[in-house]
Tab-separated table of C-alpha atoms in Angstrom:
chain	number	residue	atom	x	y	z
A	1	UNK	CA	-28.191	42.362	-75.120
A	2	UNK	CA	-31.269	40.391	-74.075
A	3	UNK	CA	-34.060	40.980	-75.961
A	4	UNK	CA	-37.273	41.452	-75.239
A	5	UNK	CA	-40.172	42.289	-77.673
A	6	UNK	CA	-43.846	44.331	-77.034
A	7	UNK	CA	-45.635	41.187	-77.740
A	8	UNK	CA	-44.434	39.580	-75.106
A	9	UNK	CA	-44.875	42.144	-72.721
A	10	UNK	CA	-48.637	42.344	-74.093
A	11	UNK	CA	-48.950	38.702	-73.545
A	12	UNK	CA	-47.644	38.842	-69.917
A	13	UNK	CA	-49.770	41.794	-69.622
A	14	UNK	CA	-53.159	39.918	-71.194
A	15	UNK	CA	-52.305	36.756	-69.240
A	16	UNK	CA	-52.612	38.718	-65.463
A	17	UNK	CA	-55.509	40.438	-66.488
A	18	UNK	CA	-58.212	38.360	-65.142
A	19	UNK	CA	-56.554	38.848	-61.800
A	20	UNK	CA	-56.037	42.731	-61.934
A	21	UNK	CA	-59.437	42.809	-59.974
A	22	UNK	CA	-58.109	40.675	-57.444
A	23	UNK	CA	-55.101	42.761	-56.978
A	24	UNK	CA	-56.884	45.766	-56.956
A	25	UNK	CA	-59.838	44.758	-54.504
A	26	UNK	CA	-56.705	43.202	-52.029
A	27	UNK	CA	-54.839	46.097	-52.170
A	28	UNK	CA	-58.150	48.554	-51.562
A	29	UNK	CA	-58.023	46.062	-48.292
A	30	UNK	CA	-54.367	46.702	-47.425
A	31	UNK	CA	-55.301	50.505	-47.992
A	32	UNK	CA	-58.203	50.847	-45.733
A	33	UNK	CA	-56.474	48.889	-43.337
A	34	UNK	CA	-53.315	50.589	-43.059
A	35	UNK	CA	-55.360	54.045	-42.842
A	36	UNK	CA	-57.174	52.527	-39.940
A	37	UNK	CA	-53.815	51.829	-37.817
A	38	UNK	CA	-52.276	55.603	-38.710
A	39	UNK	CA	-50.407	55.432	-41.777
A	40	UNK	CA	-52.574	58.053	-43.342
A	41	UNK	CA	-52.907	57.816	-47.004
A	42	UNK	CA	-49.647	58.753	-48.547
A	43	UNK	CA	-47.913	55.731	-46.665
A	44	UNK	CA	-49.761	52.778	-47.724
A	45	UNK	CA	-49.696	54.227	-51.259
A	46	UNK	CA	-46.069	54.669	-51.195
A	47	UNK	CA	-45.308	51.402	-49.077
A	48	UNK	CA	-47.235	49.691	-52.398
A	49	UNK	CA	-45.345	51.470	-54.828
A	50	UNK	CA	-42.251	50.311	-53.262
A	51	UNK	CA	-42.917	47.099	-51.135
A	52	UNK	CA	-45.456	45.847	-54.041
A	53	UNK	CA	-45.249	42.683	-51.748
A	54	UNK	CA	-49.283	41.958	-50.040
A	55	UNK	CA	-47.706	39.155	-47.428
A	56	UNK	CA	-45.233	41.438	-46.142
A	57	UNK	CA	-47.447	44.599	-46.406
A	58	UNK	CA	-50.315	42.862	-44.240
A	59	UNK	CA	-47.844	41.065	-42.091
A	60	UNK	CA	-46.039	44.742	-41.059
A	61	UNK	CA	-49.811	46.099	-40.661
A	62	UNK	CA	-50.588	42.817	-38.414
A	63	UNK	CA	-47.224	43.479	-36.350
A	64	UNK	CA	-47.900	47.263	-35.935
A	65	UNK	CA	-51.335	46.705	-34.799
A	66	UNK	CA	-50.219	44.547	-32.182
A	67	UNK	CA	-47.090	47.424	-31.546
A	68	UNK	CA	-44.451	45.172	-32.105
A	69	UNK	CA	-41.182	46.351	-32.548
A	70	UNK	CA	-39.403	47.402	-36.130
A	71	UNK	CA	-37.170	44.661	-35.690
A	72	UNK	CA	-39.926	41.959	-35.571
A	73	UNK	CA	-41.877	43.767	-38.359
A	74	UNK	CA	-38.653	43.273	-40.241
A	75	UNK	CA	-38.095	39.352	-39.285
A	76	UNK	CA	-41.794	38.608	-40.269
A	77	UNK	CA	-41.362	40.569	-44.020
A	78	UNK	CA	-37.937	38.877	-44.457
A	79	UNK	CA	-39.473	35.153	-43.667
A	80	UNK	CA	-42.596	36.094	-45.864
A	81	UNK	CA	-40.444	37.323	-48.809
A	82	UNK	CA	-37.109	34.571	-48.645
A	83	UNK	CA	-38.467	33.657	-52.006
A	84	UNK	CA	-37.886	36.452	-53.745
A	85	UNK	CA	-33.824	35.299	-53.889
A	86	UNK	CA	-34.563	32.193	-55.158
A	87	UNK	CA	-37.046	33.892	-57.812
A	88	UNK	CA	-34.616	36.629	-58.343
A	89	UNK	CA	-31.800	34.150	-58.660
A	90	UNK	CA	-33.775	32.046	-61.533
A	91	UNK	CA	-34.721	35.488	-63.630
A	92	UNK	CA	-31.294	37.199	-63.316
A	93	UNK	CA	-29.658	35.691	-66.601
A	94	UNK	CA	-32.635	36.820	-68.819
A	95	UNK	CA	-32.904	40.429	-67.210
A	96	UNK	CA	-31.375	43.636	-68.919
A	97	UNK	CA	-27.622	43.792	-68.496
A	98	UNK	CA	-27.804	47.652	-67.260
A	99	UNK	CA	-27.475	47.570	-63.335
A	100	UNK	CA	-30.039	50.136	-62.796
A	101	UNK	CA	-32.774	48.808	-65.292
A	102	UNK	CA	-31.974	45.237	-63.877
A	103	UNK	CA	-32.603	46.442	-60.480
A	104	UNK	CA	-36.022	48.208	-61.819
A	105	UNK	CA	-37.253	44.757	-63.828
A	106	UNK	CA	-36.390	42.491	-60.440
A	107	UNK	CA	-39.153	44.971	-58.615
A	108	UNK	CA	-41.709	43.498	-60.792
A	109	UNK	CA	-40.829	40.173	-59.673
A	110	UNK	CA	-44.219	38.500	-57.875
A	111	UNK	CA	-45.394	34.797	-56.976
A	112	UNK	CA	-47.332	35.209	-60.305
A	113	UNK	CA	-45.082	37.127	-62.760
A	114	UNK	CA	-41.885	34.765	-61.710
A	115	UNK	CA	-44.293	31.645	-62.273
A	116	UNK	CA	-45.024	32.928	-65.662
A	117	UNK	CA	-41.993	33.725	-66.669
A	118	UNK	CA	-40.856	30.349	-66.171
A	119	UNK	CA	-43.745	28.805	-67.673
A	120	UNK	CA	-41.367	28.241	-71.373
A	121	UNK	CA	-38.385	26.358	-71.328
A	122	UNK	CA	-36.448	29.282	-71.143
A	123	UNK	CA	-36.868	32.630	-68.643
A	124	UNK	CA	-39.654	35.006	-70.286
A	125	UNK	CA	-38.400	38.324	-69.405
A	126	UNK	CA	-41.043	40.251	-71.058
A	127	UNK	CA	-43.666	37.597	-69.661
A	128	UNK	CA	-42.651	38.660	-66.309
A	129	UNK	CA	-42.369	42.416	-67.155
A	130	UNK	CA	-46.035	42.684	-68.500
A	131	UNK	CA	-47.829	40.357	-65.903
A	132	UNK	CA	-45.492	41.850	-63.353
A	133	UNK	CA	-46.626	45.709	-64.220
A	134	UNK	CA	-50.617	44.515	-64.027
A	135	UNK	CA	-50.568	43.820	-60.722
A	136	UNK	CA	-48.420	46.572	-59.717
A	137	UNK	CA	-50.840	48.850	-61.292
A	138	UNK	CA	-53.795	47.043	-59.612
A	139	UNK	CA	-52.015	46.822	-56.371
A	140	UNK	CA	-50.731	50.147	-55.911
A	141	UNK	CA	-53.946	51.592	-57.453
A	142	UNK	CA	-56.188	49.504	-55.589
A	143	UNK	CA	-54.278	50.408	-51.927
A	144	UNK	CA	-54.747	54.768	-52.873
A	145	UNK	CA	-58.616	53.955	-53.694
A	146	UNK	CA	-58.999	51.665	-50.304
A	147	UNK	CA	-56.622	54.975	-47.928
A	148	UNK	CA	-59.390	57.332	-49.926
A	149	UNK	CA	-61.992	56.026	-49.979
A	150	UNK	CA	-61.892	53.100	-47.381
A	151	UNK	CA	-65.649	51.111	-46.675
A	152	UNK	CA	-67.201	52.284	-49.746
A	153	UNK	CA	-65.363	49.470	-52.095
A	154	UNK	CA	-67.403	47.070	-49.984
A	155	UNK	CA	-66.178	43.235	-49.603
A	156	UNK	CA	-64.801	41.666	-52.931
A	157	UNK	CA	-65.269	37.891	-51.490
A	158	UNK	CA	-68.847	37.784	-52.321
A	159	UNK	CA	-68.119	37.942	-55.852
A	160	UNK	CA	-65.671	35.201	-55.314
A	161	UNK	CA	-62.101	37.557	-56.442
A	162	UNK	CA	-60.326	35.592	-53.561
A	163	UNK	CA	-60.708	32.533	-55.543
A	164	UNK	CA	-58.667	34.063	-58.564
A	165	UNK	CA	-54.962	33.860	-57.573
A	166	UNK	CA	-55.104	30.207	-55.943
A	167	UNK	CA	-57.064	29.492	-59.442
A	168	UNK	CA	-54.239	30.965	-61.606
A	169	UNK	CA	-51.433	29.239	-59.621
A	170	UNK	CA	-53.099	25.434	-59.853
A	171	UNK	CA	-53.811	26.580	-63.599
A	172	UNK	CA	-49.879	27.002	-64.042
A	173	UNK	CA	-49.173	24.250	-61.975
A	174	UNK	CA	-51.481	22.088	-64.103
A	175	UNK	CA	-49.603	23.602	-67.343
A	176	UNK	CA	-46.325	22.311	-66.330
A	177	UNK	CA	-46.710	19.165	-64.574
A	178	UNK	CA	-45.252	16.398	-67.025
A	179	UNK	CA	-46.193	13.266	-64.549
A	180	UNK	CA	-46.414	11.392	-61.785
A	181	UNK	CA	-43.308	12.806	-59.800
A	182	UNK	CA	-44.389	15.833	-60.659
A	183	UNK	CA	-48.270	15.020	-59.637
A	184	UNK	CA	-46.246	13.703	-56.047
A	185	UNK	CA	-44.160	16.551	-55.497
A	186	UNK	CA	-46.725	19.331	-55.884
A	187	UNK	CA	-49.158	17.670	-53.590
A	188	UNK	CA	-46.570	16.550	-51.334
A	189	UNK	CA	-45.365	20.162	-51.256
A	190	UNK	CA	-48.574	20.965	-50.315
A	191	UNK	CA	-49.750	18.933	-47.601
A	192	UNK	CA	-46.133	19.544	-45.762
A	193	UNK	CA	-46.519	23.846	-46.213
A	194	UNK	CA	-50.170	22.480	-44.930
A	195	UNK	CA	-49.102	21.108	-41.588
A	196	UNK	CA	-45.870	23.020	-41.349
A	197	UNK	CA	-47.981	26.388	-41.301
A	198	UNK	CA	-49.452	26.123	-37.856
A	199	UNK	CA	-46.142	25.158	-35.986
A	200	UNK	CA	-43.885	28.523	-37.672
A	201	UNK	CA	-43.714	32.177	-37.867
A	202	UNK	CA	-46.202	33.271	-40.919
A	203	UNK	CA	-44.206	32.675	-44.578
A	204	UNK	CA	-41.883	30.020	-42.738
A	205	UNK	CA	-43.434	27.267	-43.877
A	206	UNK	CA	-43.469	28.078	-47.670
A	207	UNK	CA	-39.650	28.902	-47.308
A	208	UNK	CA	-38.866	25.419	-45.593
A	209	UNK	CA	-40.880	23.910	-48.495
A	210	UNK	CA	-38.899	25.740	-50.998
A	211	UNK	CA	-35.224	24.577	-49.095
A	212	UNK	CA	-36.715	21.023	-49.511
A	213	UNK	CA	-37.226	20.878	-53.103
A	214	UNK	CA	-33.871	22.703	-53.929
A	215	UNK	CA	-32.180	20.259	-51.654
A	216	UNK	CA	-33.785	16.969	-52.640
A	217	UNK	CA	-31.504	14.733	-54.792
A	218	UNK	CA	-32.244	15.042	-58.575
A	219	UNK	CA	-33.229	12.256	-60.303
B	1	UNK	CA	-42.757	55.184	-36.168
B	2	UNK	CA	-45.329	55.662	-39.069
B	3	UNK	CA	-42.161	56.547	-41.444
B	4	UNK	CA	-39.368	54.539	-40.074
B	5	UNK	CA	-41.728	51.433	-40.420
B	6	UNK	CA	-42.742	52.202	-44.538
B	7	UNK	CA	-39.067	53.103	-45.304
B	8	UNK	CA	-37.342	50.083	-43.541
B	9	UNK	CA	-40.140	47.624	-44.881
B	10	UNK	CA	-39.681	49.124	-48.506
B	11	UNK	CA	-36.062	48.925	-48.691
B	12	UNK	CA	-35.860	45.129	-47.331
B	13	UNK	CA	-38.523	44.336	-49.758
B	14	UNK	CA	-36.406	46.008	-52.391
B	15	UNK	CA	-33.298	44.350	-51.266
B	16	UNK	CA	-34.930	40.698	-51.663
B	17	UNK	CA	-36.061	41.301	-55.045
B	18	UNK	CA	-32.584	42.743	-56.261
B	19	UNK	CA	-30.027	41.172	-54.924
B	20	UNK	CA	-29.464	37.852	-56.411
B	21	UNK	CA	-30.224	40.461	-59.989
B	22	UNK	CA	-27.500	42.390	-59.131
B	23	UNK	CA	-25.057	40.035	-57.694
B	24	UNK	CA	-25.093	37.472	-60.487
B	25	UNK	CA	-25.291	40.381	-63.376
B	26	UNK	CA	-25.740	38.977	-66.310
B	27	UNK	CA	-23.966	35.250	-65.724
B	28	UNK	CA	-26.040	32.343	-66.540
B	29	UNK	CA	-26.215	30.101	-63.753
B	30	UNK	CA	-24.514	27.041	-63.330
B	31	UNK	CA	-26.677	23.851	-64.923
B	32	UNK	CA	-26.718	21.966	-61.599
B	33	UNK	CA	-28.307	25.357	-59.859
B	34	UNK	CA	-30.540	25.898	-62.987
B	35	UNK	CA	-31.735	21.942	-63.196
B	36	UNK	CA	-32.358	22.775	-58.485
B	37	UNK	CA	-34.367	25.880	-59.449
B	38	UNK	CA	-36.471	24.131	-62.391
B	39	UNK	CA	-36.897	21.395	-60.307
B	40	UNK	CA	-38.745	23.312	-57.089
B	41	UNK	CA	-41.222	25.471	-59.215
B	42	UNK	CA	-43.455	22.806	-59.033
B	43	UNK	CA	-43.624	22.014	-55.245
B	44	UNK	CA	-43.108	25.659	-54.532
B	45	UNK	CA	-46.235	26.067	-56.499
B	46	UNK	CA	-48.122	23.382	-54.767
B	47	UNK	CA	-47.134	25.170	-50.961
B	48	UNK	CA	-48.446	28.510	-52.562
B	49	UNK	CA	-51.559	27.428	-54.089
B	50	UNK	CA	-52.299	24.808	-49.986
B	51	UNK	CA	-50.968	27.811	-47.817
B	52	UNK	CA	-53.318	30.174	-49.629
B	53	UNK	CA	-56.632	27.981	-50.075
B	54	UNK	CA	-56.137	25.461	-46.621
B	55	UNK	CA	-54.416	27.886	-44.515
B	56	UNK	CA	-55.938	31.041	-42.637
B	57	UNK	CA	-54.242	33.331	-40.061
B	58	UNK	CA	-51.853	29.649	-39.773
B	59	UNK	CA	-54.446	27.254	-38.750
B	60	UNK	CA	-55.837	24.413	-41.219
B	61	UNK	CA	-58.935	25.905	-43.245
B	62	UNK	CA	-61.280	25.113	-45.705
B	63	UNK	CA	-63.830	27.456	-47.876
B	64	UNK	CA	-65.454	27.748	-51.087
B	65	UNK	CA	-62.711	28.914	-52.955
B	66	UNK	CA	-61.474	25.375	-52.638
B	67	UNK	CA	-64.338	24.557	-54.727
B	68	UNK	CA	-63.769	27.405	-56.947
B	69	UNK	CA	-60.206	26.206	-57.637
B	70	UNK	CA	-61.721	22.546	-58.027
B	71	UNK	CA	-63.889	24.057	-61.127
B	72	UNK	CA	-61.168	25.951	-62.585
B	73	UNK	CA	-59.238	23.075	-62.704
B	74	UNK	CA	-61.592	21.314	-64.728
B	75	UNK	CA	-62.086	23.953	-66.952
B	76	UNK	CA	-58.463	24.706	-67.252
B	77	UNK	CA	-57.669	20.816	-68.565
B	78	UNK	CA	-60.844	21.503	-71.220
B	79	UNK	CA	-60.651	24.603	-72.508
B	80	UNK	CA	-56.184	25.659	-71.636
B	81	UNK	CA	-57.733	29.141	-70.836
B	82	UNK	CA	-56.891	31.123	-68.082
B	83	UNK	CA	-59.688	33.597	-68.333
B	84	UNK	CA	-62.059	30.729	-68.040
B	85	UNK	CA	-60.706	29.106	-65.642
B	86	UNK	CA	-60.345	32.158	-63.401
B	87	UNK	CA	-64.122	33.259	-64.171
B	88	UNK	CA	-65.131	29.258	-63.005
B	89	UNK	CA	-63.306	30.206	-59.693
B	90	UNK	CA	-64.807	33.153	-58.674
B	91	UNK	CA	-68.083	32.058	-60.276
B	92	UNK	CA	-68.291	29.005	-57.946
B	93	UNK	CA	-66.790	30.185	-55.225
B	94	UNK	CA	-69.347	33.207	-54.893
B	95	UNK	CA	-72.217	31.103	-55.937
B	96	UNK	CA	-71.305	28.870	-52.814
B	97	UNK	CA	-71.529	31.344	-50.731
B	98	UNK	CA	-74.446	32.825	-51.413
B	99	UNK	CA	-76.158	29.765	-51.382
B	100	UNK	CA	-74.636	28.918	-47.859
């Protein structure tokens, strides 16, 4: 049985913190928006609750505003969330062994929790757990207040929240970088997802980046 | 298709996150696949952070949260906080823009 302890969980939970704002403020946004194009208020609260994915949510919302099909909805959330196996793939060994409570941990899998969790030498399971519930709490919660009560929460960007999650990720980034290959391969990550971006569907070029670095020869 | 749309969006976002869970169980994975997946956190990290501070609706962009990255950055190597780092980010990023 894995084990996993409380402070753990507390730390993952302490570490996302300073970004439970930013969650909250982006998914007031994905609330007011999906209100806007007819989902009502129930459906963008459940669709966060259950999705807990902003890329795909606001890609679906772009899709259906333009009335495209289901079927292309689907293609663009499937391109924007590829990831996820490769995350889900790297947490697996240190998630609970019970089917069903493995199935509940992976849903708090994120671009942020999975990077924390591999922030040790080993998988943090309880790293990703706490950090992982944060924003689902800030997400979810921040998506009901923004169906509610829509143009009132006003625009976060002005107090700069939008900067938070780029900050956190080059903060991580910056915390595991050990030297110069690794100093070359983020940034030449980076400027290819840069120039790949404008030429594929939206999400493509992060997964293209991703089949790079898992195919390039190891050293 | 208000309901079709949340249900079929929910259960292929469910599906990603769960399936390479449930299909390995609990089996470590092999140390070549391991050493692949260690090795592309760091460029995968790199795309995330460029697509979501020089990218915008997939054309080439730059704000003042590039700035506000820049200063958290610096404050991350000094201080190895997070919290600081994060409040140097928004803090410069919003005091750009109010100046601009």
């Amino acid at each position: 049985m894995k084990q996993v302890t409380d402070e753990r969980v507390r730390d993952g939970a302490r570490l996302a913190l300073p970004f439970l704002a930013a969650d909250f403020v982006d998914g007031a946004a994905f609330g007011v928006i999906a209100a806007g194009v007819g989902l009502g208020v129930a459906g963008p609260v459940l669709l966060s609750a259950l999705a807990f994915s902003g890329s795909a949510q606001f890609a679906a919302l772009t899709v259906l505003g333009d009335r495209g099909s289901l079927l292309s909805i689907l293609l663009a959330v499937a391109a924007l969330n590829a990831r996820y196996l490769v995350y889900g793939a790297a947490v697996a060994p240190a998630l609970s062994r019970n089917p069903m409570r493995r199935a509940l941990e992976a849903q708090l899998l994120t671009d942020a929790s999975w990077a924390l969790s591999v922030r040790e030498t080993s998988v943090s399971r309880g790293l990703m757990l706490g950090s992982g519930a944060v924003s689902w709490i800030g997400w979810t919660g921040g998506t009901a207040a923004g169906a509610l009560f829509g143009s009132v929460l006003g625009d976060y960007r002005g107090i700069g929240l939008d900067a938070a999650l780029p900050a956190f990720f080059l903060c991580l980034l910056l915390d595991r970088v050990s030297g110069r290959a690794d100093v070359v391969a983020g940034v030449l990550a980076g400027a290819a997802a840069i120039a790949l971006a404008p030429y594929l569907p939206p999400g493509m070029a992060l997964v293209v980046v991703l089949a790079a670095a898992l195919a390039r020869p190891r050293r | 298709m208000r309901w079709e749309v949340i249900a079929a969006v929910a259960a292929l976002c469910i599906a990603l996150r769960v399936a390479a869970p449930l299909l390995l169980r609990g089996r470590q994975l092999p140390p070549a696949v391991e050493a692949r997946l260690n090795g592309a956190i760091v460029p995968l990290l790199g795309a995330l952070i460029a697509i979501q501070l020089f990218v915008h609706e997939g054309q080439p962009d730059i704000d003042a949260r590039a700035a506000g990255v820049g200063a958290a950055a610096v404050v991350f190597v000094w201080r190895r906080s997070f919290v600081w780092a994060l409040l140097a980010a928004a803090a410069v990023a919003a005091g750009l823009r109010q100046l601009a």
